Structures are given as C-alpha cells and as structure tokens.
mmCIF file of C-alpha atoms in Angstrom:
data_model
loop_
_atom_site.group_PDB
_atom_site.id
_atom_site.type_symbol
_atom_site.label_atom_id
_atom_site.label_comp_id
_atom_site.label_asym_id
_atom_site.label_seq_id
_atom_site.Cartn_x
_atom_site.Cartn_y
_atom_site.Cartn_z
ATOM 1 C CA UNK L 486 166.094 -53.580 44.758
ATOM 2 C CA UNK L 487 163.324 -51.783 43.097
ATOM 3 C CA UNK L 488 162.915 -52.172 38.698
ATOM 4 C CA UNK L 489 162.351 -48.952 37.215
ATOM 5 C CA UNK L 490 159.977 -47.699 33.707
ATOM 6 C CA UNK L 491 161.686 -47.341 30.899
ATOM 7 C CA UNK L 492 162.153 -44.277 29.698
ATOM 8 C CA UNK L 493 162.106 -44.184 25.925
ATOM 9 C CA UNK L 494 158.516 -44.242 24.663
ATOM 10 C CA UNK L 495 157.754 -46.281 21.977
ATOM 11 C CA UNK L 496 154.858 -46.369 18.951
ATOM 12 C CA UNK L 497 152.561 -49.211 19.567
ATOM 13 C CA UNK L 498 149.781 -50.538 17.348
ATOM 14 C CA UNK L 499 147.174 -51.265 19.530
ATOM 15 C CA UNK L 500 144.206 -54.046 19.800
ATOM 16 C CA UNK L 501 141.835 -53.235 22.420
ATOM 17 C CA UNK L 502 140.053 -57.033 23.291
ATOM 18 C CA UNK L 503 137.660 -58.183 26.363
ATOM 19 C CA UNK L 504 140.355 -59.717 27.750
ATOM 20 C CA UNK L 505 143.494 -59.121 29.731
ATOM 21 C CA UNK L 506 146.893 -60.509 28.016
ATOM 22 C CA UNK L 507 149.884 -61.560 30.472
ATOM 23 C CA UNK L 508 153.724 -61.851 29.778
ATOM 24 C CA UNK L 509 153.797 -64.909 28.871
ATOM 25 C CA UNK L 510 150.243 -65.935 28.019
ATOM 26 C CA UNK L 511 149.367 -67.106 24.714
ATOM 27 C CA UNK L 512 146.178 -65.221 22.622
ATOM 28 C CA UNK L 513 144.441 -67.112 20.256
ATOM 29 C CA UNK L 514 142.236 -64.652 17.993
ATOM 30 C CA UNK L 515 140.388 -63.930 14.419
ATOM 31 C CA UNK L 516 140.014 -60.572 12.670
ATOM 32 C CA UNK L 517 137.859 -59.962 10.862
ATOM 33 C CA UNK L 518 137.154 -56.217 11.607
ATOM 34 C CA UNK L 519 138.825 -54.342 8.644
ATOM 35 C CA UNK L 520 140.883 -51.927 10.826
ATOM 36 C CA UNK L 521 142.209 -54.565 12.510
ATOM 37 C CA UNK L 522 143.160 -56.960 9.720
ATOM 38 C CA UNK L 523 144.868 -53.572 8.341
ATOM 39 C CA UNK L 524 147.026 -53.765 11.411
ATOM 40 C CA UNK L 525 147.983 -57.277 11.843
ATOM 41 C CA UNK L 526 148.849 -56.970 7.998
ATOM 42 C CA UNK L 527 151.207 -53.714 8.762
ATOM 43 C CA UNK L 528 152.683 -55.423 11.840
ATOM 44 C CA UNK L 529 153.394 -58.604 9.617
ATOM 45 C CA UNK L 530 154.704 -56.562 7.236
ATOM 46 C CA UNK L 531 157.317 -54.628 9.406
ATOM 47 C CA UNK L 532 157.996 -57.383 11.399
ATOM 48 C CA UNK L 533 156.526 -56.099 14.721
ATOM 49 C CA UNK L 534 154.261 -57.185 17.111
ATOM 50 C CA UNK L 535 151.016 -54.912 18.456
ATOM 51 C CA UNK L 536 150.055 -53.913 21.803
ATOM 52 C CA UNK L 537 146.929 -55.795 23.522
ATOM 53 C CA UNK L 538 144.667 -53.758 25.886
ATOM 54 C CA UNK L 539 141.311 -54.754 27.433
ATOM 55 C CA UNK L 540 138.580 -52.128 26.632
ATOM 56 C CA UNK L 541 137.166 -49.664 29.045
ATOM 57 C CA UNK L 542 134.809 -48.402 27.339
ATOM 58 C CA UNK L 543 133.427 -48.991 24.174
ATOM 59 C CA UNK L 544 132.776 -51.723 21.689
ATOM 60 C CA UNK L 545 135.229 -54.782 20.706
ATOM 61 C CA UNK L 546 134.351 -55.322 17.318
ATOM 62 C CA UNK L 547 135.619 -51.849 15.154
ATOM 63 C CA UNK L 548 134.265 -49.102 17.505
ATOM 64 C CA UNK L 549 136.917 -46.094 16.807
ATOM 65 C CA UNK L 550 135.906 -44.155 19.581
ATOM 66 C CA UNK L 551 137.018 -47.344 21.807
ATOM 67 C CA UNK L 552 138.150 -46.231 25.061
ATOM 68 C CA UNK L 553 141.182 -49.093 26.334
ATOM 69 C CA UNK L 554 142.620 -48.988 29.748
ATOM 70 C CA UNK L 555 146.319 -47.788 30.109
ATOM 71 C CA UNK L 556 147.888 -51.016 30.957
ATOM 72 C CA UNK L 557 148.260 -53.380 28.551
ATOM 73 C CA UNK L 558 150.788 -55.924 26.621
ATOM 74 C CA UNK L 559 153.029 -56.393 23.485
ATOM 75 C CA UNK L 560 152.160 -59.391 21.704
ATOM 76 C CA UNK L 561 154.536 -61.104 20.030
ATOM 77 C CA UNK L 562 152.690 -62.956 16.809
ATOM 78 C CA UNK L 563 154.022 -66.861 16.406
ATOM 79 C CA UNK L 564 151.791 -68.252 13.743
ATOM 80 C CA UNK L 565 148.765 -66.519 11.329
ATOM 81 C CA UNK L 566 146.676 -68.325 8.365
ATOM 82 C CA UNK L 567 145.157 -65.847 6.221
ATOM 83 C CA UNK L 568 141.088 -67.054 5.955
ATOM 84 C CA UNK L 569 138.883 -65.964 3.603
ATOM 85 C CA UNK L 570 138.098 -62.692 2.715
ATOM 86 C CA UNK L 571 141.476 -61.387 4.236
ATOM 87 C CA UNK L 572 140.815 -62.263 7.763
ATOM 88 C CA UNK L 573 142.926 -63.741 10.103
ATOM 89 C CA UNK L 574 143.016 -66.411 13.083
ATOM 90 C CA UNK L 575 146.592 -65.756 14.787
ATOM 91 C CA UNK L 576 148.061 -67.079 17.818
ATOM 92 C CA UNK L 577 150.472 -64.862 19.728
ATOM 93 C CA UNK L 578 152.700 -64.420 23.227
ATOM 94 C CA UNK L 579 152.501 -61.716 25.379
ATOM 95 C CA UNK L 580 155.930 -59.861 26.173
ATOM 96 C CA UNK L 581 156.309 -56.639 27.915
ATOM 97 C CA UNK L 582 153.780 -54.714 29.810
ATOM 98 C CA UNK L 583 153.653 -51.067 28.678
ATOM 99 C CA UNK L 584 151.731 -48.044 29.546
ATOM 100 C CA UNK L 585 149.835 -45.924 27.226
ATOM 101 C CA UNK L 586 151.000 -42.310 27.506
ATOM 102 C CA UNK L 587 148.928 -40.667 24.674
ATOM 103 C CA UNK L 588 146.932 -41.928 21.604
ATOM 104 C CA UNK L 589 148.480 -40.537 18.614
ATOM 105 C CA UNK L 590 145.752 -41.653 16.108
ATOM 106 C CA UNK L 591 142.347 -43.633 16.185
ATOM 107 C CA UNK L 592 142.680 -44.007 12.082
ATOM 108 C CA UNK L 593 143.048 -46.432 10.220
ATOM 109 C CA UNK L 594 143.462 -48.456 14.124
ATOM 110 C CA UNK L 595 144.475 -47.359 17.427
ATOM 111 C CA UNK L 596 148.169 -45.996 17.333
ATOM 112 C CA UNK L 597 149.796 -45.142 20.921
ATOM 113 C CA UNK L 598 152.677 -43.846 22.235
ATOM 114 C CA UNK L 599 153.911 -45.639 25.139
ATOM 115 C CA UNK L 600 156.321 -46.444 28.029
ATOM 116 C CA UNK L 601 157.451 -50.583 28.800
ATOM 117 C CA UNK L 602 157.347 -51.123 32.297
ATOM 118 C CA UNK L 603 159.666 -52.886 34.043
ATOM 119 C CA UNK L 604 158.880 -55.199 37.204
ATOM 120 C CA UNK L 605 160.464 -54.732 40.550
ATOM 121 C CA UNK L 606 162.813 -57.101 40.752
ATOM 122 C CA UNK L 607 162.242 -60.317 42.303
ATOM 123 C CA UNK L 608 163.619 -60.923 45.704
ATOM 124 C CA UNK L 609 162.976 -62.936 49.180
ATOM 125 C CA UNK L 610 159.938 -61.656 50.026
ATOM 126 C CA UNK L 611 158.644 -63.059 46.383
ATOM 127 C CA UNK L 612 160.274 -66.504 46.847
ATOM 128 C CA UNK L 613 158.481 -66.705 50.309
ATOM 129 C CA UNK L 614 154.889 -65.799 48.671
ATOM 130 C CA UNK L 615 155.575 -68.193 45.976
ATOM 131 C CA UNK L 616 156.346 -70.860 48.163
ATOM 132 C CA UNK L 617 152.835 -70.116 50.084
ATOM 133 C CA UNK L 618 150.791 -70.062 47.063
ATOM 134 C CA UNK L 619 151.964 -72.978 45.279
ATOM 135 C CA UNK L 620 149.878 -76.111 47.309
ATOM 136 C CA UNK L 621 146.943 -73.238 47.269
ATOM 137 C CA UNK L 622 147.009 -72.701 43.425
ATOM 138 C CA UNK L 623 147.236 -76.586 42.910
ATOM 139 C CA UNK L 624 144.054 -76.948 44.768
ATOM 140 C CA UNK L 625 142.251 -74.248 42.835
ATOM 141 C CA UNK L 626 143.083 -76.713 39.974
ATOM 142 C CA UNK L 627 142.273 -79.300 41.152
ATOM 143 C CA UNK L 628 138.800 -78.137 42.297
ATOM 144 C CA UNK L 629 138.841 -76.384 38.687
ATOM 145 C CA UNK L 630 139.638 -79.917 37.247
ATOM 146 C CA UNK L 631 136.711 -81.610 39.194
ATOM 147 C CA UNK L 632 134.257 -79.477 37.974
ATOM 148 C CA UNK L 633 135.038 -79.545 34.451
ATOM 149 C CA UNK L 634 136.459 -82.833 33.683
ATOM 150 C CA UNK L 635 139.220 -81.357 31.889
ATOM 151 C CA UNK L 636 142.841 -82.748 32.468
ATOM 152 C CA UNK L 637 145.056 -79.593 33.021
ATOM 153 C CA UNK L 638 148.257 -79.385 33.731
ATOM 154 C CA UNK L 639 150.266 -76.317 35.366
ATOM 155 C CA UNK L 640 153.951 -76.447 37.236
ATOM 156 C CA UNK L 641 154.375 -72.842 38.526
ATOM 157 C CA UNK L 642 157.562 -71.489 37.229
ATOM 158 C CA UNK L 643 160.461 -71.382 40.064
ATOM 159 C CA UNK L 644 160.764 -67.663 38.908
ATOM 160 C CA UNK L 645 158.058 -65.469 41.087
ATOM 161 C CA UNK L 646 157.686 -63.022 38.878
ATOM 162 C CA UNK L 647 157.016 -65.564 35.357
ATOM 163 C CA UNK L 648 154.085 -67.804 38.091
ATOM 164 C CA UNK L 649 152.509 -64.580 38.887
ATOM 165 C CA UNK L 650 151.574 -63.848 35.653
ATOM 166 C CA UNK L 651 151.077 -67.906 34.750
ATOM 167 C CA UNK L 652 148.342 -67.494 37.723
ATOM 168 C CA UNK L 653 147.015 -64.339 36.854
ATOM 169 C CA UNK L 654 146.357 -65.750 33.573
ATOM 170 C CA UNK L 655 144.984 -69.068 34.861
ATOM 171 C CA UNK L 656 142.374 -67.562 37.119
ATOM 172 C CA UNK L 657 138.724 -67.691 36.140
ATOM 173 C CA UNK L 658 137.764 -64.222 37.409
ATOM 174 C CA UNK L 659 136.678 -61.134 36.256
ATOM 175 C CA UNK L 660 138.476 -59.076 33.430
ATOM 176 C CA UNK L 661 138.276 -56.080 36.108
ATOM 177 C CA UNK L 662 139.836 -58.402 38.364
ATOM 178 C CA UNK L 663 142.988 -59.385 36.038
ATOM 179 C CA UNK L 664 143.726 -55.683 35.035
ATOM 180 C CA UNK L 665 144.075 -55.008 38.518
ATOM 181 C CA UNK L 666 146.885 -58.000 38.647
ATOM 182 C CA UNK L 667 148.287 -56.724 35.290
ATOM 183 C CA UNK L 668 148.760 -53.417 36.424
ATOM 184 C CA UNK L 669 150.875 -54.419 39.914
ATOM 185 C CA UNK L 670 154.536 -53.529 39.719
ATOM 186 C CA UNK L 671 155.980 -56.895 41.371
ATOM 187 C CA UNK L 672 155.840 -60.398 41.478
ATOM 188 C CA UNK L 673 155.441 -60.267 45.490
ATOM 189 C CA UNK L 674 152.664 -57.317 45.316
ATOM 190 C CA UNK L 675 150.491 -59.854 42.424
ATOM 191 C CA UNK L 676 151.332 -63.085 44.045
ATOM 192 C CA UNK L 677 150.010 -61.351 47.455
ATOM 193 C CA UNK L 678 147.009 -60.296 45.964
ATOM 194 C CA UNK L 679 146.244 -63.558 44.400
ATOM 195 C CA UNK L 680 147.122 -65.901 47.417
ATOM 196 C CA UNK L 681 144.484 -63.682 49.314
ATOM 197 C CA UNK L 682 141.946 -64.170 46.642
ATOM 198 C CA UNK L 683 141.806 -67.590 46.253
ATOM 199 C CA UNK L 684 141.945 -68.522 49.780
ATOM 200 C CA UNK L 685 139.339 -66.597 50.048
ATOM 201 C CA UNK L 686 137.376 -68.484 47.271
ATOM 202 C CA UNK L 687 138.432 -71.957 47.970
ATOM 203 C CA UNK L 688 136.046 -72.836 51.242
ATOM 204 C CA UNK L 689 133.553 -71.045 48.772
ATOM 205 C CA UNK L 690 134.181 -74.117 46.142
ATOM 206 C CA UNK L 691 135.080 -76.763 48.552
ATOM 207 C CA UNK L 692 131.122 -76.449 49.753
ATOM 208 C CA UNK L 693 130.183 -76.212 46.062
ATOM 209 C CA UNK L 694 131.803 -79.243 44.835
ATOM 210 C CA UNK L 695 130.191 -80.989 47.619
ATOM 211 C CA UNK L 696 127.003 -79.898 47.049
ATOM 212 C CA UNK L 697 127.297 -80.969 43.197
ATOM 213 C CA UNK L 698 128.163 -83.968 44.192
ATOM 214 C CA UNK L 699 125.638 -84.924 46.234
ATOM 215 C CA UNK L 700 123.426 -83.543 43.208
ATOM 216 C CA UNK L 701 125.353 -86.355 41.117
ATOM 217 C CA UNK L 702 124.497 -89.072 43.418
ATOM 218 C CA UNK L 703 120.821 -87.821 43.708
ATOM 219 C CA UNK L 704 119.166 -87.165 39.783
ATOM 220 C CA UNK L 705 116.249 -86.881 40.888
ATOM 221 C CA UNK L 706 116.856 -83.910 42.463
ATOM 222 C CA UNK L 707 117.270 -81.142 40.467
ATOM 223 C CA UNK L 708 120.786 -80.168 39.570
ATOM 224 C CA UNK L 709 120.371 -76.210 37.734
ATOM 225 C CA UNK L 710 121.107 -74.102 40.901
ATOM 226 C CA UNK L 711 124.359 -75.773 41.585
ATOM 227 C CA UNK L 712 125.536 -75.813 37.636
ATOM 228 C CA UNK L 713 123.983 -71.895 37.540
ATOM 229 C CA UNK L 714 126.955 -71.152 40.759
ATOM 230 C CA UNK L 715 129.665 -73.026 39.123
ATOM 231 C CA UNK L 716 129.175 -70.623 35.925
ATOM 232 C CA UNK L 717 129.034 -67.843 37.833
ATOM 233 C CA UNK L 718 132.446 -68.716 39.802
ATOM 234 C CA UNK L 719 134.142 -69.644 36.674
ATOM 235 C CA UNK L 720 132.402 -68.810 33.307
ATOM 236 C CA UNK L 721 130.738 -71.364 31.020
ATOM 237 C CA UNK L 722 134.323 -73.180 29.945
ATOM 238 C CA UNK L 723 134.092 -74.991 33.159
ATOM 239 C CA UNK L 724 130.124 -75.794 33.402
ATOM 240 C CA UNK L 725 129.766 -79.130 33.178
ATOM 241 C CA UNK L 726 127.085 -79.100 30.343
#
C-alpha cells in the first residue's frame, strides 16, 4: 500500500539552515538575524511552528535572496529563552516533511506555500531492511563511539519508517547526502539507501580505527594524518582533539 501527498497546501514560515531537519530530530538553534527573530516571534505568537529547509544557494545568516531546496520540515518549537537584544536560543522537533510549491514572499522572512508529504506506508519489505540494518548501524556507533570517546546511546525504533529518519539523522555525512535521505518517499527506499552506505563505509573505518590505534600505542610517531581522516569521515564533533 502506497501513502499519498496531501493535497491541501499550506502557508509555511520558513528557516533556511546548513543543515537537514528529520521527523523526529530535535534542532537546537539561536537567532539572532532580525528577520528571523521576527519569525520565531510571529510563530510564538500564533502558536505555530515554521518550516526548516537546508539552503541551496545562498547565505545562512539573513541573505533574502536565499535559495532553499524544496524538501524540508515543520518544526515544532518545545522550549525558547529570549537573550539579549531580542534574540533567541530555541530547541525544537521536527514533524512533517513538506514540499515547497511556490515562495509567496522573501519579506520580512521567507513565506511558502506548500504541500505535507506523506510516507509510503510501512510494510514487509521495510521490516526486513530494518532487521538488516540494525547490527550494521550499531557498529557504525560503536566505531563512532571509539573514536570520540563519547557514550551514545541509540535503540532503533521497531517502527521502520520513525529508525529511518533516527539514522538519517544520526549519520555523520554530508548535508547533500541527508537531503537526498529526506527527500525518499519510504522507510524501505531510505533504510535501503542507508544500509548500502554504511556498509560501504564501515571496512573504510574498521582500517582507520586500527591504524589510530596503533598511532596510540606508538607517540612517537606522528598521529595528524590519521586524526586529519577521522575529521574528514565524520566532522570535527568526533576528532579526538
């Protein structure tokens, strides 16, 4: 059984970020940008969340000519302390994925009319690629866990659809790379894609955690090539410096 779009288009304020939101995910941000503290105060005010959407083209911080891709996600805003000089440091959780269908205006922020999207819905085939990625996925933590030091903890959902977007999220790849996982309509299409990827990756990191720690046992040698490839695989957050 195939999910359909639906069809009633809504008007979404929009906050185009370097970084891909999923259902589910939680964004912690501050505004500062003046356009964009005017819409988190109108969304406060009415009550309503805002749509997130990772930039195209363009700048982050206020460019009004900002080009956003056409996937994106409603945020749903849990908590907000107002800072000084009328900024704000929010935390909120993604909710529906929608589409952009036309920008309606670029002043005073971004405002959109759009279409929510609606998953296919979650069948055999899903429960089958879930059950193949989950010992995968725990060893990409694991090897994620080695290399950082960091304790983290993350039970995949039993619903396909909700750890699809949990490991979406939890990948360290390229923005480019999560879009593409954003924009898939179901859990077994995204869970697919991301089993291939990371068995793809993990004989890459296997080799690399061996050869830092053989750089660990050895100081004298030196250790910046290895620490240079495990920021490049998974961004500074996980370097060990």
């Amino acid at each position: 059984m195939r999910g359909g779009d639906a069809k009633t288009p809504a008007m979404l304020r929009l906050f185009p970020l370097k970084t891909v939101l999923f259902p589910g995910a939680v964004l912690a941000v501050r505004v500062f940008e003046p356009r964009y503290r005017q819409m988190v105060g109108d969304a406060l005010r009415s009550g309503e969340g805002f749509g997130v959407v990772l930039i195209r083209d363009g700048d982050e911080a206020g460019d009004p000519d900002v080009v956003p891709h056409a996937i994106g996600t409603t945020a749903e805003i849990d908590d907000v302390t107002v800072l000084d000089g009328g900024r704000y440091a929010l935390n909120a959780t993604g909710r529906r994925r929608f589409r952009i269908d036309r920008i309606v205006s670029r002043e005073p922020y971004l405002l959109a009319e759009a279409t929510f999207l609606t998953d296919d819905v979650a069948d055999a085939a899903a429960r089958v690629r879930l059950d193949e990625i989950r010992d995968v996925f725990r060893e990409y933590l694991g090897l994620l866990i080695a290399f950082s030091g960091v304790r983290a903890e993350l039970d995949l959902p039993e619903d396909p659809l909700d750890a699809s977007y949990l490991i979406g999220d939890a990948l360290q790849v390229a923005d480019a790379m999560k879009q593409r996982l954003l924009e898939l309509r179901s859990a077994e299409e995204r869970l697919g894609v991301e089993l291939g990827f990371l068995r793809a990756l993990l004989p890459r990191l296997r080799a690399l955690l061996e050869r830092t720690t053989d750089v660990d046992e050895e100081p004298e040698e030196p250790a910046e090539p290895a620490r240079a490839t495990q920021e490049r695989l998974f961004g500074s957050y996980f370097s060990r410096n």
